[in-house]
Coordinates of C-alpha atoms and ligand atoms in Angstrom, one line a residue:
M880 CA -116.7 42.4 -92.6
A881 CA -116.3 38.9 -94.1
L882 CA -113.5 36.8 -92.5
T883 CA -111.8 36.3 -95.9
D884 CA -111.4 40.1 -96.1
L885 CA -110.1 40.2 -92.5
R886 CA -107.4 37.7 -93.4
Q887 CA -106.1 40.1 -96.1
Q888 CA -105.4 42.6 -93.3
F889 CA -102.6 40.4 -91.9
P890 CA -99.6 41.0 -94.1
I891 CA -97.4 38.3 -92.5
L892 CA -99.9 35.6 -93.7
S893 CA -98.8 36.0 -97.3
R894 CA -95.2 35.2 -96.6
M895 CA -93.5 31.9 -97.4
V896 CA -91.7 29.7 -94.9
K897 CA -89.2 27.1 -96.2
G898 CA -90.6 27.6 -99.7
K899 CA -94.2 26.9 -98.6
P900 CA -97.1 29.3 -97.8
L901 CA -97.1 30.0 -94.1
V902 CA -99.8 28.2 -92.1
Y903 CA -99.8 29.9 -88.7
F904 CA -101.3 27.7 -86.0
D905 CA -99.3 29.1 -83.0
N906 CA -101.9 31.7 -82.1
A907 CA -102.1 30.8 -78.4
A908 CA -98.4 31.7 -78.1
T909 CA -99.0 35.0 -79.9
S910 CA -101.4 36.1 -82.6
Q911 CA -100.3 37.9 -85.8
K912 CA -101.0 41.6 -86.2
P913 CA -103.4 43.3 -88.6
Q914 CA -102.2 46.3 -90.7
C915 CA -104.1 48.7 -88.5
V916 CA -102.0 47.7 -85.5
I917 CA -98.8 48.0 -87.4
D918 CA -100.0 51.4 -88.8
A919 CA -100.9 52.7 -85.3
L920 CA -97.3 52.0 -84.1
T921 CA -95.8 53.7 -87.2
H922 CA -98.2 56.6 -86.9
Y923 CA -97.3 57.2 -83.3
Y924 CA -93.6 57.2 -83.9
T925 CA -93.9 59.2 -87.1
Y926 CA -96.2 62.0 -85.8
Y927 CA -96.7 62.3 -82.1
N928 CA -94.0 60.4 -80.1
A929 CA -93.8 62.0 -76.7
N930 CA -93.9 61.2 -73.0
I931 CA -97.3 61.1 -71.5
H932 CA -99.0 62.8 -68.5
R933 CA -96.0 65.1 -68.1
G934 CA -95.7 67.6 -71.0
I935 CA -97.9 70.5 -71.8
H936 CA -96.8 70.6 -75.4
T937 CA -99.0 69.4 -78.3
L938 CA -97.2 66.1 -78.9
A939 CA -97.4 65.2 -75.2
E940 CA -101.1 66.0 -75.2
E941 CA -101.8 63.9 -78.3
A942 CA -99.9 60.9 -76.9
T943 CA -101.6 61.2 -73.5
M944 CA -105.0 61.3 -75.2
A945 CA -104.3 58.3 -77.4
Y946 CA -102.9 56.3 -74.4
E947 CA -105.9 57.1 -72.3
A948 CA -108.2 56.3 -75.2
T949 CA -106.8 52.7 -75.0
R950 CA -107.7 52.6 -71.4
E951 CA -111.3 53.4 -72.2
A952 CA -111.3 50.8 -75.1
V953 CA -110.0 48.2 -72.7
R954 CA -112.7 49.2 -70.1
E955 CA -115.3 48.6 -72.7
F956 CA -113.7 45.4 -74.0
V957 CA -113.7 43.7 -70.5
G958 CA -117.0 45.3 -69.4
A959 CA -115.4 47.2 -66.4
G960 CA -117.4 50.0 -64.7
A961 CA -114.6 52.6 -64.7
T962 CA -111.2 53.3 -66.3
E963 CA -109.7 53.6 -62.8
E964 CA -110.0 49.8 -62.7
I965 CA -107.8 49.3 -65.7
I966 CA -104.0 49.1 -65.0
F967 CA -101.5 48.7 -67.9
T968 CA -98.8 46.1 -67.3
R969 CA -96.3 44.4 -69.6
G970 CA -98.6 41.4 -69.9
T971 CA -100.6 38.7 -68.0
T972 CA -97.5 37.6 -66.1
E973 CA -96.8 41.0 -64.8
A974 CA -100.5 41.6 -64.0
I975 CA -100.6 38.4 -61.8
N976 CA -97.3 39.3 -60.2
L977 CA -98.7 42.8 -59.4
V978 CA -101.5 41.2 -57.5
A979 CA -99.3 38.7 -55.7
F980 CA -96.8 41.3 -54.6
T981 CA -99.4 43.9 -53.5
W982 CA -102.8 42.5 -52.5
G983 CA -101.2 39.1 -51.8
R984 CA -98.5 40.4 -49.4
Q985 CA -101.1 42.5 -47.6
N986 CA -103.9 39.8 -47.3
I987 CA -102.3 36.4 -47.2
G988 CA -100.8 35.3 -43.9
P989 CA -99.6 32.2 -42.1
G990 CA -102.0 29.2 -42.5
D991 CA -104.1 31.0 -45.2
E992 CA -104.8 29.1 -48.4
I993 CA -104.6 30.0 -52.0
I994 CA -106.4 27.7 -54.5
I995 CA -105.1 27.4 -58.1
S996 CA -105.8 24.6 -60.6
G997 CA -103.9 21.7 -62.0
M998 CA -104.0 23.3 -65.5
E999 CA -102.4 26.7 -64.7
H1000 CA -99.7 28.3 -66.8
H1001 CA -96.5 28.8 -64.8
S1002 CA -97.3 32.5 -64.6
N1003 CA -100.3 31.6 -62.4
I1004 CA -98.4 29.1 -60.2
V1005 CA -95.0 30.6 -59.4
P1006 CA -96.1 34.0 -58.1
W1007 CA -98.4 32.2 -55.6
Q1008 CA -95.7 29.7 -54.7
I1009 CA -93.3 32.5 -53.9
L1010 CA -95.9 34.2 -51.8
C1011 CA -96.8 31.1 -49.9
E1012 CA -93.2 30.4 -49.1
E1013 CA -92.6 34.0 -47.9
N1014 CA -95.8 34.3 -45.9
H1015 CA -96.2 30.7 -44.8
A1016 CA -99.4 30.1 -46.6
V1017 CA -100.6 26.9 -48.3
L1018 CA -101.2 26.3 -52.0
K1019 CA -104.1 24.0 -52.9
I1020 CA -104.7 22.5 -56.3
I1021 CA -108.0 21.8 -58.0
P1022 CA -107.7 18.4 -59.8
V1023 CA -108.0 18.0 -63.5
T1024 CA -110.2 15.2 -64.9
D1025 CA -109.1 12.8 -67.6
E1026 CA -111.2 14.8 -70.1
G1027 CA -109.2 17.9 -69.1
E1028 CA -111.9 19.6 -67.1
L1029 CA -111.7 21.1 -63.6
A1030 CA -113.2 18.8 -60.9
I1031 CA -115.7 21.4 -59.7
E1032 CA -117.0 19.3 -56.8
A1033 CA -113.4 18.7 -55.6
F1034 CA -112.8 22.5 -55.8
K1035 CA -115.9 23.2 -53.7
E1036 CA -114.5 20.8 -51.1
L1037 CA -111.2 22.6 -51.0
L1038 CA -112.9 25.9 -50.1
S1039 CA -113.0 26.9 -46.5
S1040 CA -112.7 30.0 -44.3
K1041 CA -109.0 29.6 -44.7
T1042 CA -109.2 30.3 -48.5
K1043 CA -108.2 33.8 -49.2
L1044 CA -107.7 33.6 -53.0
V1045 CA -108.7 31.5 -55.9
S1046 CA -106.7 32.1 -59.0
V1047 CA -107.7 30.2 -62.1
V1048 CA -107.2 30.1 -65.8
H1049 CA -110.3 31.0 -67.9
V1050 CA -109.2 29.0 -71.0
S1051 CA -106.4 26.5 -70.7
N1052 CA -103.5 27.2 -73.1
S1053 CA -102.6 23.5 -73.2
L1054 CA -106.0 21.9 -73.4
G1055 CA -108.3 24.6 -74.7
T1056 CA -110.8 23.9 -71.9
I1057 CA -113.1 26.8 -71.1
N1058 CA -113.5 26.8 -67.3
A1059 CA -116.7 27.6 -65.5
V1060 CA -115.4 30.8 -64.0
N1061 CA -118.8 32.2 -63.0
E1062 CA -119.5 29.1 -60.9
I1063 CA -116.0 29.3 -59.4
V1064 CA -116.4 33.0 -58.5
T1065 CA -119.7 32.4 -56.9
A1066 CA -118.5 29.5 -54.8
A1067 CA -115.3 31.3 -53.8
H1068 CA -117.2 34.5 -52.7
L1069 CA -119.4 32.4 -50.5
V1070 CA -116.4 31.7 -48.2
G1071 CA -115.1 35.3 -48.5
A1072 CA -112.2 34.5 -50.9
R1073 CA -111.2 36.8 -53.8
V1074 CA -110.9 35.5 -57.3
L1075 CA -108.3 36.3 -60.0
V1076 CA -109.1 35.0 -63.5
D1077 CA -106.2 34.5 -65.9
G1078 CA -107.7 35.7 -69.2
A1079 CA -104.5 35.3 -71.3
Q1080 CA -106.3 32.8 -73.6
S1081 CA -109.9 33.8 -73.2
A1082 CA -109.8 37.5 -74.0
V1083 CA -109.4 36.9 -77.7
H1084 CA -112.1 34.2 -78.0
L1085 CA -114.8 34.9 -75.5
D1086 CA -117.0 37.8 -74.6
I1087 CA -115.5 39.2 -71.4
D1088 CA -117.7 40.9 -68.9
V1089 CA -115.9 41.3 -65.6
Q1090 CA -118.9 42.8 -63.8
K1091 CA -121.1 39.8 -64.8
M1092 CA -118.3 37.4 -64.0
D1093 CA -117.9 39.3 -60.7
C1094 CA -114.2 38.3 -60.5
D1095 CA -112.0 40.5 -58.4
F1096 CA -109.1 40.6 -60.8
F1097 CA -108.8 39.7 -64.5
A1098 CA -105.5 39.7 -66.5
F1099 CA -104.7 39.5 -70.2
S1100 CA -102.0 40.2 -72.7
G1101 CA -102.1 42.5 -75.7
H1102 CA -100.1 40.3 -77.9
K1103 CA -102.6 37.5 -77.8
V1104 CA -105.5 39.7 -78.9
Y1105 CA -103.9 40.8 -82.2
G1106 CA -102.1 43.6 -80.4
P1107 CA -98.4 44.3 -79.8
T1108 CA -96.2 42.5 -77.3
G1109 CA -95.1 44.3 -74.1
V1110 CA -98.5 45.6 -73.0
G1111 CA -101.1 43.8 -70.9
V1112 CA -103.9 44.6 -68.6
L1113 CA -104.9 44.1 -65.0
Y1114 CA -108.5 44.8 -64.2
G1115 CA -109.2 45.0 -60.5
K1116 CA -112.3 46.0 -58.5
R1117 CA -111.9 49.7 -57.5
E1118 CA -112.2 49.1 -53.7
L1119 CA -109.4 46.5 -53.8
L1120 CA -107.1 48.5 -56.0
Q1121 CA -107.6 51.5 -53.7
D1122 CA -106.6 49.6 -50.6
M1123 CA -103.7 47.7 -52.0
P1124 CA -100.1 48.8 -51.4
V1125 CA -98.1 50.1 -54.4
F1126 CA -96.2 47.7 -56.7
Q1127 CA -93.2 49.7 -58.0
G1128 CA -92.0 53.1 -56.9
G1129 CA -90.9 55.9 -59.3
G1130 CA -92.3 58.6 -61.5
E1131 CA -96.0 59.0 -62.3
M1132 CA -97.2 56.8 -59.3
I1133 CA -96.7 59.6 -56.8
K1134 CA -98.6 62.7 -55.7
E1135 CA -95.8 64.3 -53.7
V1136 CA -92.3 63.2 -52.7
T1137 CA -90.3 64.6 -49.9
F1138 CA -87.3 62.9 -48.2
E1139 CA -89.6 62.2 -45.2
K1140 CA -92.6 60.8 -47.0
T1141 CA -94.2 60.1 -50.3
T1142 CA -97.9 60.2 -51.1
F1143 CA -99.2 58.1 -53.9
N1144 CA -101.2 59.0 -57.0
D1145 CA -104.8 58.1 -57.6
L1146 CA -106.0 55.1 -59.5
P1147 CA -105.0 53.8 -62.0
Y1148 CA -101.6 55.7 -62.0
K1149 CA -100.7 54.4 -58.6
Y1150 CA -99.7 51.2 -60.2
E1151 CA -98.0 52.6 -63.3
A1152 CA -94.6 53.6 -62.2
G1153 CA -92.1 55.1 -64.8
T1154 CA -92.6 55.8 -68.5
P1155 CA -95.0 53.1 -69.7
N1156 CA -95.0 51.3 -73.0
I1157 CA -96.7 54.2 -74.8
A1158 CA -96.6 53.0 -78.4
D1159 CA -97.7 49.5 -77.8
T1160 CA -100.5 50.6 -75.5
I1161 CA -101.8 53.0 -78.1
A1162 CA -101.7 50.3 -80.8
L1163 CA -103.6 47.9 -78.5
K1164 CA -106.7 50.1 -79.1
A1165 CA -106.4 49.4 -82.9
A1166 CA -106.4 45.7 -82.1
L1167 CA -109.5 45.9 -79.9
D1168 CA -111.3 48.1 -82.4
F1169 CA -110.4 45.5 -85.1
I1170 CA -111.9 42.7 -82.9
S1171 CA -115.1 44.6 -82.3
A1172 CA -115.4 45.5 -86.0
A1173 CA -114.9 41.8 -86.9
G1174 CA -117.5 40.9 -84.2
K1175 CA -116.8 38.4 -81.5
D1176 CA -119.9 36.4 -82.5
Q1177 CA -118.7 35.9 -86.0
I1178 CA -115.2 35.1 -84.7
R1179 CA -116.5 32.5 -82.3
L1180 CA -118.7 30.7 -84.8
H1181 CA -115.8 30.5 -87.3
E1182 CA -113.3 29.3 -84.7
A1183 CA -115.8 26.7 -83.4
A1184 CA -116.0 25.4 -87.0
L1185 CA -112.2 25.2 -87.3
L1186 CA -112.0 23.3 -84.0
A1187 CA -114.7 20.8 -84.9
Y1188 CA -113.2 20.2 -88.3
A1189 CA -109.6 19.8 -87.0
T1190 CA -110.7 17.6 -84.1
A1191 CA -112.6 15.2 -86.5
R1192 CA -109.8 15.0 -89.0
L1193 CA -107.1 14.5 -86.4
K1194 CA -109.1 11.6 -84.9
T1195 CA -108.7 9.8 -88.2
I1196 CA -104.9 9.6 -87.8
P1197 CA -103.8 6.2 -86.4
G1198 CA -101.8 6.5 -83.2
L1199 CA -102.9 10.1 -82.5
S1200 CA -104.5 11.0 -79.2
I1201 CA -106.1 14.3 -78.4
I1202 CA -105.2 15.6 -74.9
G1203 CA -108.1 17.6 -73.5
E1204 CA -111.6 16.7 -74.7
A1205 CA -113.6 19.0 -72.5
K1206 CA -117.2 19.7 -73.5
D1207 CA -116.5 23.4 -73.7
K1208 CA -113.3 24.2 -75.6
A1209 CA -111.8 27.2 -77.3
S1210 CA -110.2 26.8 -80.7
L1211 CA -107.1 25.0 -79.7
V1212 CA -106.2 21.3 -80.0
S1213 CA -103.3 19.5 -78.3
F1214 CA -102.3 16.0 -79.3
I1215 CA -99.6 13.3 -79.1
V1216 CA -98.7 10.6 -81.5
K1217 CA -97.7 7.1 -80.3
D1218 CA -93.9 6.6 -80.2
V1219 CA -93.1 10.0 -81.8
H1220 CA -91.7 12.9 -79.8
P1221 CA -93.8 16.1 -80.2
Q1222 CA -90.7 18.2 -81.0
D1223 CA -89.8 16.0 -84.0
I1224 CA -93.3 16.6 -85.4
G1225 CA -92.9 20.3 -84.8
V1226 CA -89.6 20.4 -86.7
L1227 CA -90.9 18.5 -89.7
L1228 CA -94.1 20.5 -89.9
D1229 CA -92.0 23.7 -89.9
N1230 CA -90.2 22.4 -92.9
M1231 CA -93.6 22.4 -94.6
G1232 CA -94.3 26.0 -93.5
I1233 CA -96.7 25.0 -90.7
A1234 CA -96.1 26.7 -87.3
V1235 CA -97.3 24.8 -84.3
R1236 CA -96.1 24.8 -80.7
T1237 CA -94.6 21.7 -79.1
G1238 CA -93.5 21.0 -75.6
H1239 CA -95.1 21.6 -72.2
H1240 CA -96.5 25.0 -73.0
C1241 CA -95.4 26.4 -69.6
T1242 CA -97.8 23.9 -67.9
Q1243 CA -95.4 21.3 -66.6
P1244 CA -97.6 20.1 -63.7
L1245 CA -100.4 19.5 -66.2
M1246 CA -98.1 17.5 -68.5
K1247 CA -97.2 15.4 -65.4
R1248 CA -100.9 14.9 -64.7
F1249 CA -101.3 13.3 -68.1
G1250 CA -98.0 11.4 -67.9
I1251 CA -96.6 13.0 -71.0
P1252 CA -93.5 15.1 -71.8
G1253 CA -95.5 17.5 -73.9
T1254 CA -97.9 17.9 -76.8
V1255 CA -98.2 19.3 -80.3
R1256 CA -100.5 22.2 -80.1
A1257 CA -102.4 23.8 -83.0
S1258 CA -104.2 26.9 -82.0
F1259 CA -106.5 28.8 -84.4
A1260 CA -107.4 32.4 -84.9
L1261 CA -110.0 34.3 -86.9
Y1262 CA -107.8 34.3 -90.1
N1263 CA -107.2 30.6 -90.2
N1264 CA -109.3 28.4 -92.6
L1265 CA -110.3 24.8 -93.3
E1266 CA -107.8 24.6 -96.2
E1267 CA -105.0 25.3 -93.7
I1268 CA -106.3 22.5 -91.5
D1269 CA -106.2 20.2 -94.5
V1270 CA -102.5 21.2 -95.0
L1271 CA -101.8 20.3 -91.4
I1272 CA -103.5 16.9 -91.7
A1273 CA -101.6 16.1 -94.9
G1274 CA -98.3 17.3 -93.3
L1275 CA -98.9 15.2 -90.2
G1276 CA -99.5 12.2 -92.4
K1277 CA -96.2 12.7 -94.1
T1278 CA -94.4 13.5 -90.8
I1279 CA -95.7 10.4 -89.1
K1280 CA -94.6 8.2 -92.1
M1281 CA -91.1 9.7 -92.0
L1282 CA -90.7 9.2 -88.2
A1283 CA -92.4 5.9 -87.8
Ligands
C6P1956 N1 -99.0 31.4 -72.9 C1 -98.5 29.9 -74.8 O1 -97.8 29.6 -75.8 P1 -97.6 36.5 -71.1 O2 -96.3 35.7 -71.4 O3 -97.4 37.3 -69.8 O4 -98.1 37.3 -72.2 O5 -98.7 35.4 -70.8 C2 -98.5 34.4 -69.9 C3 -99.6 33.4 -69.9 C4 -100.4 33.3 -68.8 N2 -101.5 32.5 -68.7 C5 -101.8 31.7 -69.8 C6 -103.0 30.9 -69.7 C7 -101.0 31.8 -70.9 O6 -101.4 31.0 -72.0 C8 -99.9 32.6 -71.0 C9 -99.0 32.6 -72.2 C10 -98.2 31.3 -74.2 O7 -99.3 29.2 -74.3 C11 -96.7 31.5 -74.0 S1 -96.0 30.5 -72.8

């Protein structure tokens, strides 16, 4: 389907903001939802709302089938070998915490090392910091170059027999850098370390194949792939998930409970305690189907054109510097303007109906690395177009004039 037709499927994009047509460039924070996702939610609540895996009545069976159909759709979306390897979580943050609290507590001990990078989101820093403090392990950081790339040679020097885990972001939410995760996984495995890939920003833009990547864990959020908030995914290799201790205790994750001892359920239910987010999980399948119908190749080409155009036009604005000029970038551009605070730009752009994100983007150490308080970030999705970038550039021109 043509991208112009796909845009029509996002009802929110026809709304006005402050009297102007909405230009939505905050897709890295959360993407907008196509009608099919909104319909899937309404359909579930209208026709077959029920708890899953428990009931024998028709509604429960229909809800269970739809919920498990999403698991199969996710398996295919990330290229996993089996649905047992797909765990539903609330989002990327919970998926990373799940690994830190289970595999991490079992496998990371005093003196062991965890390597993350200087461009991680706080969700891929804090869980490891907590773990290191509790278990007396050491957190090591891969440096970031001036272009906003990972210093791969420095990373390889950090690796040793002490390294137990490497946890890196696939696509930086602040710079747009696409990291060489295949190379990172191969190098980490050579020293026997496990690798978690934070796919929060990559799942929507890149083809994901966890088997080819050979990562041990992969995490992403539904709301950044045109799906609902409140549902995310942890992929883990079956042998790791099988051996890890449980995360939360409660309903559904058990086989048998007595007051003396509880035995736990099989994968993937072992990690899904309590009534899950049924509606949003079911609607996630509609989002993944939408992406595959649009075709990731077409999406990638279109987004690359948006990035190239936005980058070229932004560079013509006096006093504007782009933060993050990696060779390989996803469709996201972060910038600062000399003597102007990013937040002021964001407020004035909002007055023109243009939604961007400003600030540190939950990557404070990265901002410190570049010696800046934050950036203005414009992140593009399949429904954005070149005309909207022209609106941004014109808006920025006016904004800078007003603030200078
Ligand atoms: N980044 C942004 O505006 P959650 O909140 O769990 O869905 O995703 C957390 C997360 C983890 N890793 C990366 C690389 C991310 O970009 C995010 C979310 C949003 O950049 C909100 S802070």
